[in-house]
Amino acid sequence: MAEQSTPERTPRRSGRALRVAALAGASALTVVLVTSCSSGGGDTVKNSPASAKAASALKPSVPDRIVIPDIKVDAPLDSVGLDAQGVMTEPDFAKPMDAAWYKEGPTPGEKGAAAIVGHMDTPKVPEAVFYNLKKLKKDEKIEVHRDDGSTAVFQVDTVDTFKKDGFPTEKVYGDTHGKAELRLITCGGDLTKDRHWDANVVVFAHLVGQE
């Protein structure tokens, strides 16, 4: 597993931007993923006029499951927080088919950019929960089941791959202007000489309704 560099402090549930960089040597909100996962692409899926309009934000409620039909994800949601250094704790390697919600940020469906992270693979599981995350396409749906019995339904806007040394903090975690948005994050990019991945795959989505 990759080593982590000394992180920056990460704010808790504030409007300030949070920095995420998955893999070795990344700053703040670090999600460490193993180096045996396959390389991700670097293309961006553009928005289209056909995309559904944003729905009104929901009241906060802890998420407990994520369903993404188009890439066959139906997974329990654990939670991750921050360690003493202000770094996001990694998803549990013992549960490679679970994803994890960043509990110091908004709940999915609430105003702001909620974050859900997951492994692409682990040493024992070559295709973990977010293995196919980079295959998501514009307008495909993401469902997040919540503790209050509601399901927040999101629509994909873009799927991007960002180099860790140029991670666009404001783009990913900046002000959503009162809208409820979702970010799904895993490893991606290319392998470096020391067998570390150099990027994050980030899915951007917005709330379109609830069930």
Short mmCIF file of C-alpha atoms in Angstrom, two decimals:
data_model
loop_
_atom_site.label_atom_id
_atom_site.label_comp_id
_atom_site.label_asym_id
_atom_site.label_seq_id
_atom_site.Cartn_x
_atom_site.Cartn_y
_atom_site.Cartn_z
CA MET A 1 0.00 0.00 0.00
CA ALA A 2 1.26 3.48 -0.80
CA GLU A 3 2.73 5.80 1.78
CA GLN A 4 1.06 9.11 2.65
CA SER A 5 2.78 12.46 2.80
CA THR A 6 2.18 14.94 5.60
CA PRO A 7 -1.35 16.25 4.92
CA GLU A 8 -2.89 19.66 5.20
CA ARG A 9 -5.60 20.21 7.77
CA THR A 10 -9.09 19.55 6.48
CA PRO A 11 -12.08 21.67 7.57
CA ARG A 12 -15.10 19.95 9.08
CA ARG A 13 -18.49 20.61 7.48
CA SER A 14 -17.63 24.14 6.39
CA GLY A 15 -18.10 26.06 3.17
CA ARG A 16 -14.36 26.10 2.63
CA ALA A 17 -13.05 23.84 -0.10
CA LEU A 18 -11.84 20.37 0.79
CA ARG A 19 -8.94 18.84 -1.08
CA VAL A 20 -9.12 15.20 -2.09
CA ALA A 21 -6.27 13.31 -3.69
CA ALA A 22 -6.44 9.56 -3.74
CA LEU A 23 -3.20 7.60 -3.54
CA ALA A 24 0.37 8.02 -2.43
CA GLY A 25 1.82 11.37 -1.59
CA ALA A 26 -1.48 13.23 -1.87
CA SER A 27 -2.51 16.10 0.40
CA ALA A 28 -5.47 16.19 2.81
CA LEU A 29 -8.58 13.98 2.45
CA THR A 30 -6.33 11.16 1.29
CA VAL A 31 -7.96 7.93 0.19
CA VAL A 32 -5.22 5.35 -0.21
CA LEU A 33 -5.96 2.77 -2.89
CA VAL A 34 -3.78 -0.15 -3.96
CA THR A 35 -1.66 0.01 -7.11
CA SER A 36 -3.01 -3.14 -8.76
CA CYS A 37 -6.09 -1.41 -10.19
CA SER A 38 -6.11 -0.68 -13.91
CA SER A 39 -5.33 2.73 -15.39
CA GLY A 40 -8.21 5.15 -15.73
CA GLY A 41 -8.98 7.34 -18.69
CA GLY A 42 -8.59 11.07 -18.86
CA ASP A 43 -11.63 12.12 -20.84
CA THR A 44 -14.35 14.40 -19.57
CA VAL A 45 -18.02 13.66 -20.26
CA LYS A 46 -19.69 16.96 -21.13
CA ASN A 47 -23.06 18.21 -19.97
CA SER A 48 -25.96 18.35 -22.39
CA PRO A 49 -29.17 20.39 -22.58
CA ALA A 50 -31.10 17.15 -21.95
CA SER A 51 -29.78 16.91 -18.39
CA ALA A 52 -32.51 17.10 -15.74
CA LYS A 53 -32.88 20.27 -13.73
CA ALA A 54 -31.68 20.30 -10.14
CA ALA A 55 -34.21 19.38 -7.47
CA SER A 56 -34.59 21.18 -4.16
CA ALA A 57 -32.19 20.02 -1.47
CA LEU A 58 -33.37 17.50 1.11
CA LYS A 59 -33.10 17.57 4.88
CA PRO A 60 -29.94 15.92 6.26
CA SER A 61 -30.12 12.15 6.67
CA VAL A 62 -27.29 9.65 7.01
CA PRO A 63 -26.85 7.51 3.86
CA ASP A 64 -26.74 3.72 4.15
CA ARG A 65 -26.58 2.37 0.59
CA ILE A 66 -25.55 3.43 -2.92
CA VAL A 67 -27.01 1.96 -6.12
CA ILE A 68 -25.63 2.73 -9.58
CA PRO A 69 -27.55 0.52 -12.04
CA ASP A 70 -25.47 1.25 -15.14
CA ILE A 71 -22.26 -0.07 -13.60
CA LYS A 72 -23.96 -2.69 -11.43
CA VAL A 73 -23.11 -1.16 -8.07
CA ASP A 74 -25.40 -1.98 -5.15
CA ALA A 75 -23.35 -1.47 -2.03
CA PRO A 76 -23.64 -0.70 1.67
CA LEU A 77 -22.26 2.62 2.80
CA ASP A 78 -19.88 2.87 5.70
CA SER A 79 -18.50 6.23 6.80
CA VAL A 80 -15.05 7.77 6.92
CA GLY A 81 -13.87 10.78 8.85
CA LEU A 82 -10.59 12.47 9.66
CA ASP A 83 -7.60 11.21 11.59
CA ALA A 84 -5.58 13.31 14.05
CA GLN A 85 -3.64 14.89 11.20
CA GLY A 86 -6.76 16.01 9.36
CA VAL A 87 -6.52 13.28 6.72
CA MET A 88 -9.53 11.32 5.56
CA THR A 89 -9.41 7.76 6.86
CA GLU A 90 -9.36 5.18 4.10
CA PRO A 91 -12.27 2.87 3.27
CA ASP A 92 -12.00 -0.50 5.01
CA PHE A 93 -9.85 -2.91 2.98
CA ALA A 94 -11.71 -5.76 4.68
CA LYS A 95 -14.90 -4.55 2.96
CA PRO A 96 -13.80 -3.95 -0.65
CA MET A 97 -17.35 -4.06 -1.99
CA ASP A 98 -18.56 -1.32 0.38
CA ALA A 99 -18.28 2.40 -0.32
CA ALA A 100 -17.94 5.10 2.33
CA TRP A 101 -19.54 8.49 2.86
CA TYR A 102 -17.35 11.35 4.14
CA LYS A 103 -19.22 12.08 7.37
CA GLU A 104 -17.62 15.48 8.02
CA GLY A 105 -19.33 16.85 4.90
CA PRO A 106 -22.96 17.16 3.81
CA THR A 107 -25.19 14.11 3.65
CA PRO A 108 -26.15 13.12 0.07
CA GLY A 109 -29.21 15.15 -0.87
CA GLU A 110 -28.36 17.98 1.50
CA LYS A 111 -27.10 21.35 0.20
CA GLY A 112 -23.45 21.20 -0.75
CA ALA A 113 -21.09 18.66 -2.29
CA ALA A 114 -21.43 15.31 -0.51
CA ALA A 115 -18.58 12.85 -1.07
CA ILE A 116 -18.62 9.07 -1.37
CA VAL A 117 -15.33 7.21 -1.82
CA GLY A 118 -14.52 3.60 -2.65
CA HIS A 119 -11.74 1.27 -3.69
CA MET A 120 -11.17 0.35 -7.31
CA ASP A 121 -9.50 -2.84 -6.15
CA THR A 122 -7.69 -4.33 -3.15
CA PRO A 123 -4.88 -6.88 -2.78
CA LYS A 124 -7.41 -9.71 -2.56
CA VAL A 125 -10.20 -8.32 -4.78
CA PRO A 126 -9.20 -7.23 -8.31
CA GLU A 127 -12.54 -5.52 -8.99
CA ALA A 128 -13.79 -3.65 -5.93
CA VAL A 129 -16.88 -1.48 -5.54
CA PHE A 130 -15.79 1.44 -7.76
CA TYR A 131 -13.82 -0.56 -10.32
CA ASN A 132 -16.08 0.64 -13.15
CA LEU A 133 -16.66 4.17 -11.88
CA LYS A 134 -14.85 5.73 -14.85
CA LYS A 135 -17.35 4.03 -17.20
CA LEU A 136 -20.28 6.10 -15.96
CA LYS A 137 -21.81 8.35 -18.61
CA LYS A 138 -23.60 11.68 -18.62
CA ASP A 139 -27.22 11.55 -17.45
CA GLU A 140 -26.92 8.10 -15.85
CA LYS A 141 -28.50 7.79 -12.42
CA ILE A 142 -27.07 7.30 -8.94
CA GLU A 143 -29.35 6.38 -6.04
CA VAL A 144 -28.38 6.97 -2.42
CA HIS A 145 -30.63 5.32 0.16
CA ARG A 146 -30.92 7.30 3.38
CA ASP A 147 -31.68 6.49 7.00
CA ASP A 148 -34.97 8.43 6.94
CA GLY A 149 -36.35 6.00 4.34
CA SER A 150 -35.91 8.32 1.36
CA THR A 151 -33.74 7.72 -1.68
CA ALA A 152 -31.86 10.69 -3.12
CA VAL A 153 -31.61 10.36 -6.90
CA PHE A 154 -28.69 12.03 -8.67
CA GLN A 155 -27.86 12.44 -12.34
CA VAL A 156 -24.29 12.32 -13.63
CA ASP A 157 -22.98 15.60 -15.04
CA THR A 158 -19.34 14.79 -15.74
CA VAL A 159 -16.73 12.11 -15.16
CA ASP A 160 -13.24 13.56 -14.87
CA THR A 161 -9.75 12.33 -14.16
CA PHE A 162 -7.57 14.84 -12.30
CA LYS A 163 -3.84 14.61 -11.69
CA LYS A 164 -3.18 14.64 -7.97
CA ASP A 165 -0.63 17.45 -8.30
CA GLY A 166 -3.19 19.67 -10.00
CA PHE A 167 -6.34 18.70 -8.17
CA PRO A 168 -9.02 21.41 -8.72
CA THR A 169 -10.17 21.86 -5.14
CA GLU A 170 -12.72 24.58 -5.85
CA LYS A 171 -14.23 22.69 -8.78
CA VAL A 172 -14.75 19.56 -6.71
CA TYR A 173 -15.61 20.98 -3.29
CA GLY A 174 -16.41 24.63 -3.85
CA ASP A 175 -19.67 26.46 -3.33
CA THR A 176 -22.63 24.70 -4.98
CA HIS A 177 -24.80 27.84 -4.65
CA GLY A 178 -27.40 26.09 -2.53
CA LYS A 179 -27.70 23.01 -4.76
CA ALA A 180 -27.40 19.42 -3.57
CA GLU A 181 -24.56 17.71 -5.41
CA LEU A 182 -22.62 14.48 -5.14
CA ARG A 183 -19.01 13.48 -5.79
CA LEU A 184 -17.92 9.86 -6.21
CA ILE A 185 -14.17 9.34 -5.97
CA THR A 186 -11.70 6.52 -6.62
CA CYS A 187 -8.19 6.08 -8.02
CA GLY A 188 -7.24 6.51 -11.66
CA GLY A 189 -4.79 8.00 -14.11
CA ASP A 190 -1.45 6.36 -14.86
CA LEU A 191 1.06 4.37 -12.87
CA THR A 192 4.20 6.21 -11.82
CA LYS A 193 7.62 4.58 -11.77
CA ASP A 194 7.13 3.66 -8.12
CA ARG A 195 3.81 1.98 -8.96
CA HIS A 196 1.54 4.66 -7.56
CA TRP A 197 -1.48 6.05 -9.35
CA ASP A 198 -1.16 9.70 -10.23
CA ALA A 199 -4.81 10.81 -10.40
CA ASN A 200 -8.36 10.62 -9.09
CA VAL A 201 -11.47 9.64 -11.00
CA VAL A 202 -14.22 12.02 -9.85
CA VAL A 203 -17.88 11.73 -10.81
CA PHE A 204 -19.88 14.96 -10.54
CA ALA A 205 -23.65 14.60 -10.13
CA HIS A 206 -26.60 16.72 -9.04
CA LEU A 207 -29.82 15.89 -7.21
CA VAL A 208 -32.82 15.44 -9.52
CA GLY A 209 -35.38 14.02 -7.12
CA GLN A 210 -36.20 11.60 -4.34
CA GLU A 211 -38.09 8.36 -4.01
#
